[in-house]
Structures are given as C-alpha cells and as structure tokens.
Amino acid sequence: MKLSQFKFDLPESLIAHNPSEQRDEARLMVLDRKTGAIEHKIFKDVLGYFGDKDVMILNNTKVFPARLYGNKEKTGATIEVFLLRELNRELRLWDVLVDPARKIRVGNKLYFGDDDLLVAEVVDNTTSRGRTIRFLFDGTDEEFRRNIEILGETPLPKYIKRKATAEDKERYQTIFAKKEGAVAAPTAGLHFSRELMKRLELKGVDFAEVTLHVGLGTFRAVEVEDLTKHKMDSEQFIIEQKSVNIVNKAIENKQKVCAVGTTSMRAIESAVSAGRELKAANDWTSKFIFPPYEFSIANSMITNFHTPESTLLMMVAAFGGYDHVMKAYEVAVKEKYRFYSYGDAMLII
C-alpha cells in the first residue's frame, strides 16, 4: 500500500488538547470489522461487548517525566533535554534529544534546577538532535530518580499546544501503569477507570498485562510513499508467561481476545509461536504492521483515533479492514470525534 492512501482531512480543532472530564466517558465508536457497521457509544459501554473468560491485553508501561529544561554552562542558554532511554544505569548514561541542538556539543555541561540539582555532560553526538549525556551524580539510584521526578515534566506530545500541568501527571498515565520506561502513553488504556475495570472483572473478563515501552517513534512521520521502505524505531517489550497462559487459554476456548491499543497489539504480534499462539518474550521490536496483514492473537481491538498517514492508522486499517476503517474515520470527522492521545476511542470487533 501507499502512504497517500492514508491521507484524510483532519481539522485542527478535532485534535484533543485536554482529556475528557472522566476517563471512561470519552466517546466510543464501535466498528464491526466484518460488515463495516458503526455504532456510537460512550467508552464505559465496552462492558456490553465483553463477558466471562474474555481477555483484555493491557500495556502496563509507565510514562516517566522525560522532558527537562536546563541551562548550558557559561552562556546560561535554556536547553530542552528530552530523555529517550537509559543506556547504562551505573554510569547514568542516557540517550536524549536536545533543542536547540546546534548549541549543544560534546564536552558541554548542562545544569538542571535552581540549585543545580542535576548536572550532565554531553559525551556523544548520535543524530542531528540526538546526544548521549552522562549525569554527574553521586547519590543512590533512588535519589537520582527522585530528582528526575522533581525536575521532569510530563512529556505531552508536541501537537498539544500547552504546558504540562499537575493534572497531566495523573491523566497522561494509565491506572494500571507499573513498569517505568515510556516517553509516550499507551493512549487507548487512558480510558479505563478503576470502576470500569472492577465492573469488567465482575463480568468475568480477565486481564493479561504486557509491557511495551513506547518511544518517540510512535509520532515519527512516514516519509516514503512505498510503505515497505519505512523503518520503524525499535521499542523494548516484555511478555511474561503468566500473561501468555491467560491469552492462549482464551484463544483455545475461542473467547474474545482484545488488544487494548496499538502498542499491546505490536507487542503480541512480535511474539507469535509457530503454532500461532502467544509466547513469552523479553526483546526489542521494530515490527511495522500495515495492510494486508494477518493477525494471529487478538480478534478485537481498542484504539484511539490517529492522525493522517500515521503508522498507528495503518495498523488499525490492517486490523479493521482498510475500507471500513477509512470510512469510519470519515464518519469520525463528520461527527466531531476527538483525535489522538487525549481523544476518543474506537472498538473494533
């Protein structure tokens, strides 16, 4: 397929800059992948689509406050440092993006916080904006992470044109987030409230957790018309045997297996056994899913509404059927559904 087949007009006004008032009260479009039929609901109505022994696969990654603002030594210029991932815990080496990049060279020292709570040194150039930095910190790992918490901002995507607030710290995080390592939230999971999860549990729905640490690649634009030429950024994922057992039992019993979000889907599709079952894994995936694609594990999916020409839209189109999904997106624009991270949801059954 071609990149241009995933173009559609998305009015700027439909990109959600704030979350819905209650997590489970965002709007929900339900799409039947066989018939293309569409229903309009509220997110908590997912209760009506799942029952005893059905399984929902959740990504339990936790977003850390990855955006830091510091000052360059000597000049005092303000620098944004976006922490991508920790390369070496003992040496406190991190892979980061810096802005403005042209001012940041190897050997420069960066100071963070009013009283220089953290100091870092640039040790390598990785890309035009990428750097490797080493934090010069003698305390314990716990103290270091506490300082990151104090200094760091919730890494809201750039298209949200406002500063992160205290509310974002809670709302740009799923209620089941456990394993720190993501710089972007697995957004379909943001719609689950504690009450809704309790009610799903009471209906007999099982939850299987996987971990995929979402990187900035999730927002990276596709720049080639021929999709087979696009390379995805690699992301770390972990699937434990306990979750494998829950999912494979549901597959065996022909129950509904629902991937909550494109990140959960990407993780499970990166760990398929020869017998087309889920297998345990601790690995990195750069899997790019676009139509046509045969899915092995999930038979339903919850996802948000994604932007034109994004890899996320491509995966959703592969799952729901290209024609059905593009039609559903037309309807979503007409009905003024809210798009992207803080937007509304879609259930594909």
mmCIF file of C-alpha atoms in Angstrom:
data_model
loop_
_atom_site.group_PDB
_atom_site.id
_atom_site.type_symbol
_atom_site.label_atom_id
_atom_site.label_comp_id
_atom_site.label_asym_id
_atom_site.label_seq_id
_atom_site.Cartn_x
_atom_site.Cartn_y
_atom_site.Cartn_z
ATOM 1 C CA MET A 1 0.000 0.000 0.000
ATOM 2 C CA LYS A 2 0.978 3.612 -0.467
ATOM 3 C CA LEU A 3 1.352 6.402 2.079
ATOM 4 C CA SER A 4 -1.091 8.629 0.170
ATOM 5 C CA GLN A 5 -3.872 6.056 0.732
ATOM 6 C CA PHE A 6 -3.883 7.077 4.407
ATOM 7 C CA LYS A 7 -4.447 10.786 3.791
ATOM 8 C CA PHE A 8 -7.626 12.423 5.063
ATOM 9 C CA ASP A 9 -8.588 15.938 6.094
ATOM 10 C CA LEU A 10 -8.363 16.338 9.842
ATOM 11 C CA PRO A 11 -9.465 19.759 11.084
ATOM 12 C CA GLU A 12 -7.019 21.123 13.674
ATOM 13 C CA SER A 13 -9.995 21.686 16.003
ATOM 14 C CA LEU A 14 -10.517 17.906 16.366
ATOM 15 C CA ILE A 15 -7.094 17.255 17.936
ATOM 16 C CA ALA A 16 -7.743 16.882 21.678
ATOM 17 C CA HIS A 17 -5.588 19.164 23.817
ATOM 18 C CA ASN A 18 -7.163 18.030 27.099
ATOM 19 C CA PRO A 19 -8.523 14.717 28.396
ATOM 20 C CA SER A 20 -12.266 14.072 28.771
ATOM 21 C CA GLU A 21 -13.666 15.008 32.173
ATOM 22 C CA GLN A 22 -13.924 11.367 33.297
ATOM 23 C CA ARG A 23 -11.623 8.686 31.886
ATOM 24 C CA ASP A 24 -14.436 6.308 30.905
ATOM 25 C CA GLU A 25 -16.752 8.978 29.491
ATOM 26 C CA ALA A 26 -14.891 9.726 26.269
ATOM 27 C CA ARG A 27 -16.905 8.834 23.180
ATOM 28 C CA LEU A 28 -16.591 5.341 21.707
ATOM 29 C CA MET A 29 -17.146 4.361 18.109
ATOM 30 C CA VAL A 30 -17.786 0.637 17.658
ATOM 31 C CA LEU A 31 -16.826 -0.791 14.255
ATOM 32 C CA ASP A 32 -17.804 -4.265 13.064
ATOM 33 C CA ARG A 33 -14.845 -5.456 11.007
ATOM 34 C CA LYS A 34 -16.977 -7.915 9.003
ATOM 35 C CA THR A 35 -19.854 -5.638 7.987
ATOM 36 C CA GLY A 36 -18.420 -2.148 8.474
ATOM 37 C CA ALA A 37 -21.438 -1.274 10.672
ATOM 38 C CA ILE A 38 -20.797 1.618 13.091
ATOM 39 C CA GLU A 39 -22.341 2.379 16.493
ATOM 40 C CA HIS A 40 -21.816 5.498 18.625
ATOM 41 C CA LYS A 41 -21.379 4.902 22.355
ATOM 42 C CA ILE A 42 -19.608 6.154 25.492
ATOM 43 C CA PHE A 43 -16.390 4.355 26.495
ATOM 44 C CA LYS A 44 -17.868 2.668 29.575
ATOM 45 C CA ASP A 45 -20.266 0.880 27.164
ATOM 46 C CA VAL A 46 -17.404 -1.529 26.320
ATOM 47 C CA LEU A 47 -18.921 -3.501 29.204
ATOM 48 C CA GLY A 48 -21.661 -4.653 26.855
ATOM 49 C CA TYR A 49 -19.224 -6.223 24.389
ATOM 50 C CA PHE A 50 -17.202 -8.498 26.700
ATOM 51 C CA GLY A 51 -18.117 -11.268 29.103
ATOM 52 C CA ASP A 52 -16.953 -14.244 31.140
ATOM 53 C CA LYS A 53 -13.474 -15.563 30.208
ATOM 54 C CA ASP A 54 -12.872 -12.927 27.524
ATOM 55 C CA VAL A 55 -9.410 -11.344 27.797
ATOM 56 C CA MET A 56 -8.170 -7.782 27.502
ATOM 57 C CA ILE A 57 -4.450 -7.298 26.880
ATOM 58 C CA LEU A 58 -3.141 -4.155 28.597
ATOM 59 C CA ASN A 59 0.208 -2.393 28.197
ATOM 60 C CA ASN A 60 1.439 -1.687 31.746
ATOM 61 C CA THR A 61 4.320 0.595 30.742
ATOM 62 C CA LYS A 62 4.686 3.736 32.835
ATOM 63 C CA VAL A 63 5.461 7.176 31.401
ATOM 64 C CA PHE A 64 8.292 8.968 33.186
ATOM 65 C CA PRO A 65 8.709 12.770 33.262
ATOM 66 C CA ALA A 66 11.062 12.792 30.297
ATOM 67 C CA ARG A 67 11.149 16.493 29.409
ATOM 68 C CA LEU A 68 13.778 18.513 31.314
ATOM 69 C CA TYR A 69 14.728 22.159 30.984
ATOM 70 C CA GLY A 70 18.273 23.143 31.853
ATOM 71 C CA ASN A 71 20.928 25.744 31.200
ATOM 72 C CA LYS A 72 24.149 25.482 29.274
ATOM 73 C CA GLU A 73 27.356 26.269 31.152
ATOM 74 C CA LYS A 74 28.936 29.690 30.554
ATOM 75 C CA THR A 75 26.171 31.081 28.307
ATOM 76 C CA GLY A 76 23.240 30.116 30.565
ATOM 77 C CA ALA A 77 21.123 29.464 27.425
ATOM 78 C CA THR A 78 17.934 27.496 28.123
ATOM 79 C CA ILE A 79 18.063 23.974 26.685
ATOM 80 C CA GLU A 80 15.297 21.363 26.422
ATOM 81 C CA VAL A 81 16.557 17.828 27.035
ATOM 82 C CA PHE A 82 14.153 15.001 26.222
ATOM 83 C CA LEU A 83 15.192 11.727 27.885
ATOM 84 C CA LEU A 84 14.632 8.859 25.448
ATOM 85 C CA ARG A 85 16.121 5.923 27.303
ATOM 86 C CA GLU A 86 18.663 4.928 29.886
ATOM 87 C CA LEU A 87 21.682 3.297 28.254
ATOM 88 C CA ASN A 88 23.638 2.387 31.380
ATOM 89 C CA ARG A 89 22.223 2.694 34.885
ATOM 90 C CA GLU A 90 25.554 2.559 36.740
ATOM 91 C CA LEU A 91 27.217 5.181 34.540
ATOM 92 C CA ARG A 92 23.975 7.223 34.335
ATOM 93 C CA LEU A 93 24.270 7.359 30.556
ATOM 94 C CA TRP A 94 21.146 8.439 28.660
ATOM 95 C CA ASP A 95 20.100 8.693 25.044
ATOM 96 C CA VAL A 96 18.422 12.123 24.661
ATOM 97 C CA LEU A 97 17.160 14.711 22.186
ATOM 98 C CA VAL A 98 18.256 18.315 22.687
ATOM 99 C CA ASP A 99 16.754 21.577 21.496
ATOM 100 C CA PRO A 100 18.223 23.855 20.164
ATOM 101 C CA ALA A 101 20.651 21.170 19.002
ATOM 102 C CA ARG A 102 23.152 23.385 17.193
ATOM 103 C CA LYS A 103 24.301 24.860 20.520
ATOM 104 C CA ILE A 104 24.977 21.547 22.247
ATOM 105 C CA ARG A 105 28.375 19.990 21.604
ATOM 106 C CA VAL A 106 30.371 17.125 23.090
ATOM 107 C CA GLY A 107 32.000 18.280 26.321
ATOM 108 C CA ASN A 108 29.295 20.840 27.180
ATOM 109 C CA LYS A 109 27.891 20.719 30.709
ATOM 110 C CA LEU A 110 24.176 21.216 31.344
ATOM 111 C CA TYR A 111 22.680 22.318 34.672
ATOM 112 C CA PHE A 112 19.145 21.465 35.815
ATOM 113 C CA GLY A 113 17.123 23.022 38.628
ATOM 114 C CA ASP A 114 17.521 26.276 40.560
ATOM 115 C CA ASP A 115 20.289 24.891 42.731
ATOM 116 C CA ASP A 116 21.786 22.649 40.006
ATOM 117 C CA LEU A 117 20.018 19.604 41.425
ATOM 118 C CA LEU A 118 21.393 17.627 38.462
ATOM 119 C CA VAL A 119 24.377 18.257 36.199
ATOM 120 C CA ALA A 120 25.046 16.392 32.955
ATOM 121 C CA GLU A 121 27.868 16.273 30.450
ATOM 122 C CA VAL A 122 27.408 15.678 26.712
ATOM 123 C CA VAL A 123 29.552 12.689 25.742
ATOM 124 C CA ASP A 124 28.488 11.900 22.161
ATOM 125 C CA ASN A 125 26.503 13.096 19.125
ATOM 126 C CA THR A 126 24.110 10.399 17.846
ATOM 127 C CA THR A 127 21.926 12.220 15.281
ATOM 128 C CA SER A 128 21.330 15.876 14.355
ATOM 129 C CA ARG A 129 19.253 16.320 17.528
ATOM 130 C CA GLY A 130 20.346 13.224 19.409
ATOM 131 C CA ARG A 131 23.039 13.174 22.091
ATOM 132 C CA THR A 132 24.361 10.793 24.715
ATOM 133 C CA ILE A 133 24.676 12.504 28.086
ATOM 134 C CA ARG A 134 26.101 11.372 31.422
ATOM 135 C CA PHE A 135 24.569 12.668 34.625
ATOM 136 C CA LEU A 136 27.273 13.551 37.165
ATOM 137 C CA PHE A 137 25.509 12.360 40.300
ATOM 138 C CA ASP A 138 26.970 10.573 43.324
ATOM 139 C CA GLY A 139 23.803 9.684 45.223
ATOM 140 C CA THR A 140 21.779 6.466 45.090
ATOM 141 C CA ASP A 141 19.692 5.454 42.107
ATOM 142 C CA GLU A 142 16.584 6.190 44.191
ATOM 143 C CA GLU A 143 17.759 9.766 44.855
ATOM 144 C CA PHE A 144 18.651 10.244 41.194
ATOM 145 C CA ARG A 145 15.183 9.133 40.075
ATOM 146 C CA ARG A 146 13.542 11.335 42.689
ATOM 147 C CA ASN A 147 15.417 14.306 41.221
ATOM 148 C CA ILE A 148 14.208 13.399 37.711
ATOM 149 C CA GLU A 149 10.660 13.331 39.136
ATOM 150 C CA ILE A 150 11.174 16.783 40.689
ATOM 151 C CA LEU A 151 12.714 18.359 37.582
ATOM 152 C CA GLY A 152 10.981 16.497 34.767
ATOM 153 C CA GLU A 153 7.761 17.426 33.009
ATOM 154 C CA THR A 154 5.093 15.056 31.707
ATOM 155 C CA PRO A 155 6.174 14.521 28.070
ATOM 156 C CA LEU A 156 2.994 15.628 26.336
ATOM 157 C CA PRO A 157 3.244 15.257 22.547
ATOM 158 C CA LYS A 158 4.300 18.426 20.698
ATOM 159 C CA TYR A 159 0.914 18.809 18.984
ATOM 160 C CA ILE A 160 -0.662 19.554 22.391
ATOM 161 C CA LYS A 161 -0.016 23.280 22.344
ATOM 162 C CA ARG A 162 0.191 23.988 26.068
ATOM 163 C CA LYS A 163 2.435 23.404 29.046
ATOM 164 C CA ALA A 164 2.042 20.182 31.021
ATOM 165 C CA THR A 165 0.099 20.610 34.281
ATOM 166 C CA ALA A 166 -0.253 18.654 37.528
ATOM 167 C CA GLU A 167 -3.420 17.081 36.081
ATOM 168 C CA ASP A 168 -1.417 15.692 33.135
ATOM 169 C CA LYS A 169 0.857 13.843 35.547
ATOM 170 C CA GLU A 170 -2.138 11.717 36.502
ATOM 171 C CA ARG A 171 -4.143 11.702 33.261
ATOM 172 C CA TYR A 172 -1.285 11.022 30.798
ATOM 173 C CA GLN A 173 -0.800 7.707 32.597
ATOM 174 C CA THR A 174 -2.972 4.592 32.656
ATOM 175 C CA ILE A 175 -4.311 3.476 36.037
ATOM 176 C CA PHE A 176 -2.515 0.114 35.535
ATOM 177 C CA ALA A 177 0.902 1.655 34.718
ATOM 178 C CA LYS A 178 3.649 -0.223 36.605
ATOM 179 C CA LYS A 179 6.878 -0.534 34.652
ATOM 180 C CA GLU A 180 8.659 2.736 34.019
ATOM 181 C CA GLY A 181 10.216 3.289 30.625
ATOM 182 C CA ALA A 182 7.790 5.018 28.214
ATOM 183 C CA VAL A 183 8.113 8.553 26.868
ATOM 184 C CA ALA A 184 4.570 8.476 25.453
ATOM 185 C CA ALA A 185 1.426 6.977 26.949
ATOM 186 C CA PRO A 186 -0.266 3.859 25.532
ATOM 187 C CA THR A 187 -3.299 6.039 24.925
ATOM 188 C CA ALA A 188 -6.136 3.524 24.433
ATOM 189 C CA GLY A 189 -5.537 2.469 28.040
ATOM 190 C CA LEU A 190 -6.143 6.014 29.319
ATOM 191 C CA HIS A 191 -9.922 5.449 29.046
ATOM 192 C CA PHE A 192 -10.029 2.765 31.741
ATOM 193 C CA SER A 193 -11.182 3.942 35.178
ATOM 194 C CA ARG A 194 -10.906 1.886 38.360
ATOM 195 C CA GLU A 195 -14.673 1.499 38.467
ATOM 196 C CA LEU A 196 -14.882 0.276 34.863
ATOM 197 C CA MET A 197 -12.110 -2.284 35.448
ATOM 198 C CA LYS A 198 -13.921 -3.535 38.549
ATOM 199 C CA ARG A 199 -17.149 -3.920 36.575
ATOM 200 C CA LEU A 200 -15.328 -5.797 33.785
ATOM 201 C CA GLU A 201 -13.790 -8.083 36.427
ATOM 202 C CA LEU A 202 -17.228 -8.765 37.914
ATOM 203 C CA LYS A 203 -18.387 -9.824 34.432
ATOM 204 C CA GLY A 204 -15.559 -12.370 34.384
ATOM 205 C CA VAL A 205 -13.227 -10.536 31.985
ATOM 206 C CA ASP A 206 -9.551 -11.465 32.508
ATOM 207 C CA PHE A 207 -6.690 -9.010 32.082
ATOM 208 C CA ALA A 208 -3.310 -10.016 30.667
ATOM 209 C CA GLU A 209 -0.544 -7.446 31.022
ATOM 210 C CA VAL A 210 2.301 -6.922 28.601
ATOM 211 C CA THR A 211 4.946 -4.202 28.632
ATOM 212 C CA LEU A 212 5.997 -2.192 25.605
ATOM 213 C CA HIS A 213 7.956 0.949 26.378
ATOM 214 C CA VAL A 214 6.539 3.480 23.933
ATOM 215 C CA GLY A 215 9.220 5.606 22.265
ATOM 216 C CA LEU A 216 9.022 8.846 20.300
ATOM 217 C CA GLY A 217 8.950 6.759 17.117
ATOM 218 C CA THR A 218 5.198 6.475 17.700
ATOM 219 C CA PHE A 219 4.927 10.094 16.471
ATOM 220 C CA ARG A 220 7.511 9.846 13.686
ATOM 221 C CA ALA A 221 6.188 10.758 10.244
ATOM 222 C CA VAL A 222 6.375 8.247 7.403
ATOM 223 C CA GLU A 223 8.406 9.873 4.642
ATOM 224 C CA VAL A 224 8.276 7.243 1.897
ATOM 225 C CA GLU A 225 5.341 6.615 -0.432
ATOM 226 C CA ASP A 226 6.161 2.894 -0.648
ATOM 227 C CA LEU A 227 5.348 1.587 2.856
ATOM 228 C CA THR A 228 7.645 -1.426 2.510
ATOM 229 C CA LYS A 229 10.563 1.027 2.635
ATOM 230 C CA HIS A 230 9.607 2.571 6.008
ATOM 231 C CA LYS A 231 11.697 1.577 9.047
ATOM 232 C CA MET A 232 10.098 1.670 12.493
ATOM 233 C CA ASP A 233 12.019 2.700 15.609
ATOM 234 C CA SER A 234 12.817 -0.205 17.885
ATOM 235 C CA GLU A 235 10.924 -0.483 21.196
ATOM 236 C CA GLN A 236 11.536 -2.791 24.133
ATOM 237 C CA PHE A 237 8.780 -5.218 25.100
ATOM 238 C CA ILE A 238 8.284 -7.910 27.734
ATOM 239 C CA ILE A 239 5.615 -10.620 27.850
ATOM 240 C CA GLU A 240 5.626 -12.874 30.900
ATOM 241 C CA GLN A 241 4.499 -16.487 30.974
ATOM 242 C CA LYS A 242 1.550 -15.692 33.265
ATOM 243 C CA SER A 243 0.033 -13.444 30.557
ATOM 244 C CA VAL A 244 0.867 -15.980 27.838
ATOM 245 C CA ASN A 245 -1.149 -18.634 29.720
ATOM 246 C CA ILE A 246 -4.201 -16.358 30.105
ATOM 247 C CA VAL A 247 -4.192 -15.354 26.416
ATOM 248 C CA ASN A 248 -3.549 -18.809 24.965
ATOM 249 C CA LYS A 249 -6.307 -20.359 27.097
ATOM 250 C CA ALA A 250 -8.745 -17.755 25.704
ATOM 251 C CA ILE A 251 -7.589 -18.464 22.122
ATOM 252 C CA GLU A 252 -8.062 -22.193 22.723
ATOM 253 C CA ASN A 253 -11.584 -21.638 24.080
ATOM 254 C CA LYS A 254 -12.464 -19.280 21.209
ATOM 255 C CA GLN A 255 -13.089 -16.351 23.557
ATOM 256 C CA LYS A 256 -12.714 -12.685 22.675
ATOM 257 C CA VAL A 257 -9.110 -11.530 22.957
ATOM 258 C CA CYS A 258 -8.921 -7.733 22.855
ATOM 259 C CA ALA A 259 -5.675 -5.819 22.354
ATOM 260 C CA VAL A 260 -6.008 -2.515 24.196
ATOM 261 C CA GLY A 261 -4.035 -0.155 21.993
ATOM 262 C CA THR A 262 -1.645 -0.368 19.059
ATOM 263 C CA THR A 263 1.273 -0.882 21.479
ATOM 264 C CA SER A 264 -0.281 -4.024 23.017
ATOM 265 C CA MET A 265 -1.036 -5.257 19.511
ATOM 266 C CA ARG A 266 2.526 -4.618 18.369
ATOM 267 C CA ALA A 267 3.932 -6.486 21.372
ATOM 268 C CA ILE A 268 1.785 -9.594 20.949
ATOM 269 C CA GLU A 269 2.289 -9.718 17.167
ATOM 270 C CA SER A 270 6.053 -9.626 17.841
ATOM 271 C CA ALA A 271 5.805 -12.795 19.983
ATOM 272 C CA VAL A 272 3.857 -15.366 17.976
ATOM 273 C CA SER A 273 4.839 -19.035 18.171
ATOM 274 C CA ALA A 274 4.971 -21.400 15.187
ATOM 275 C CA GLY A 275 1.582 -22.714 16.331
ATOM 276 C CA ARG A 276 0.150 -19.154 16.145
ATOM 277 C CA GLU A 277 -0.077 -18.750 19.878
ATOM 278 C CA LEU A 278 1.455 -16.133 22.145
ATOM 279 C CA LYS A 279 4.890 -16.858 23.611
ATOM 280 C CA ALA A 280 6.899 -15.273 26.409
ATOM 281 C CA ALA A 281 9.461 -12.677 25.304
ATOM 282 C CA ASN A 282 11.898 -10.036 26.506
ATOM 283 C CA ASP A 283 13.100 -8.356 23.352
ATOM 284 C CA TRP A 284 13.033 -5.311 21.046
ATOM 285 C CA THR A 285 10.564 -4.938 18.207
ATOM 286 C CA SER A 286 10.619 -2.785 15.108
ATOM 287 C CA LYS A 287 7.588 -4.508 13.603
ATOM 288 C CA PHE A 288 5.617 -2.351 11.166
ATOM 289 C CA ILE A 289 2.039 -3.527 10.617
ATOM 290 C CA PHE A 290 0.131 -2.203 7.586
ATOM 291 C CA PRO A 291 -2.445 -3.758 5.214
ATOM 292 C CA PRO A 292 -2.602 -6.512 4.169
ATOM 293 C CA TYR A 293 -1.587 -8.295 7.361
ATOM 294 C CA GLU A 294 -2.826 -11.450 9.055
ATOM 295 C CA PHE A 295 -3.186 -11.070 12.837
ATOM 296 C CA SER A 296 -2.506 -14.124 14.998
ATOM 297 C CA ILE A 297 -3.579 -13.345 18.566
ATOM 298 C CA ALA A 298 -6.283 -10.687 19.094
ATOM 299 C CA ASN A 299 -9.736 -10.780 17.474
ATOM 300 C CA SER A 300 -10.827 -7.361 18.766
ATOM 301 C CA MET A 301 -9.057 -4.096 19.466
ATOM 302 C CA ILE A 302 -9.497 -0.812 21.337
ATOM 303 C CA THR A 303 -7.644 2.177 19.943
ATOM 304 C CA ASN A 304 -7.805 5.962 19.751
ATOM 305 C CA PHE A 305 -8.308 7.995 16.576
ATOM 306 C CA HIS A 306 -4.988 8.634 14.890
ATOM 307 C CA THR A 307 -3.651 11.334 12.608
ATOM 308 C CA PRO A 308 -3.451 11.048 8.796
ATOM 309 C CA GLU A 309 -0.588 8.989 7.330
ATOM 310 C CA SER A 310 0.493 7.696 10.774
ATOM 311 C CA THR A 311 1.812 4.170 11.337
ATOM 312 C CA LEU A 312 -0.886 3.802 14.016
ATOM 313 C CA LEU A 313 -3.681 4.417 11.499
ATOM 314 C CA MET A 314 -2.021 1.890 9.178
ATOM 315 C CA MET A 315 -2.097 -0.814 11.844
ATOM 316 C CA VAL A 316 -5.746 -0.078 12.655
ATOM 317 C CA ALA A 317 -6.622 -0.259 8.932
ATOM 318 C CA ALA A 318 -4.842 -3.616 8.714
ATOM 319 C CA PHE A 319 -6.959 -4.922 11.609
ATOM 320 C CA GLY A 320 -10.359 -3.412 10.820
ATOM 321 C CA GLY A 321 -10.074 -3.579 7.033
ATOM 322 C CA TYR A 322 -8.805 -0.614 5.017
ATOM 323 C CA ASP A 323 -12.170 0.396 3.500
ATOM 324 C CA HIS A 324 -14.120 0.021 6.758
ATOM 325 C CA VAL A 325 -11.576 1.980 8.798
ATOM 326 C CA MET A 326 -11.187 4.850 6.321
ATOM 327 C CA LYS A 327 -14.987 5.122 6.129
ATOM 328 C CA ALA A 328 -15.170 5.106 9.938
ATOM 329 C CA TYR A 329 -12.629 7.933 10.050
ATOM 330 C CA GLU A 330 -14.763 9.938 7.613
ATOM 331 C CA VAL A 331 -17.687 9.450 9.989
ATOM 332 C CA ALA A 332 -15.496 10.367 12.984
ATOM 333 C CA VAL A 333 -14.527 13.691 11.382
ATOM 334 C CA LYS A 334 -18.152 14.411 10.438
ATOM 335 C CA GLU A 335 -19.377 13.536 13.954
ATOM 336 C CA LYS A 336 -16.558 15.585 15.507
ATOM 337 C CA TYR A 337 -14.863 12.790 17.435
ATOM 338 C CA ARG A 338 -11.713 13.977 19.229
ATOM 339 C CA PHE A 339 -8.420 12.676 17.842
ATOM 340 C CA TYR A 340 -5.137 11.403 19.204
ATOM 341 C CA SER A 341 -3.658 10.882 22.677
ATOM 342 C CA TYR A 342 -6.334 12.649 24.739
ATOM 343 C CA GLY A 343 -9.090 11.934 22.212
ATOM 344 C CA ASP A 344 -11.964 9.488 21.873
ATOM 345 C CA ALA A 345 -11.816 5.726 21.346
ATOM 346 C CA MET A 346 -12.738 3.090 18.825
ATOM 347 C CA LEU A 347 -13.596 -0.547 19.498
ATOM 348 C CA ILE A 348 -13.145 -2.878 16.535
ATOM 349 C CA ILE A 349 -14.985 -6.190 16.909
#
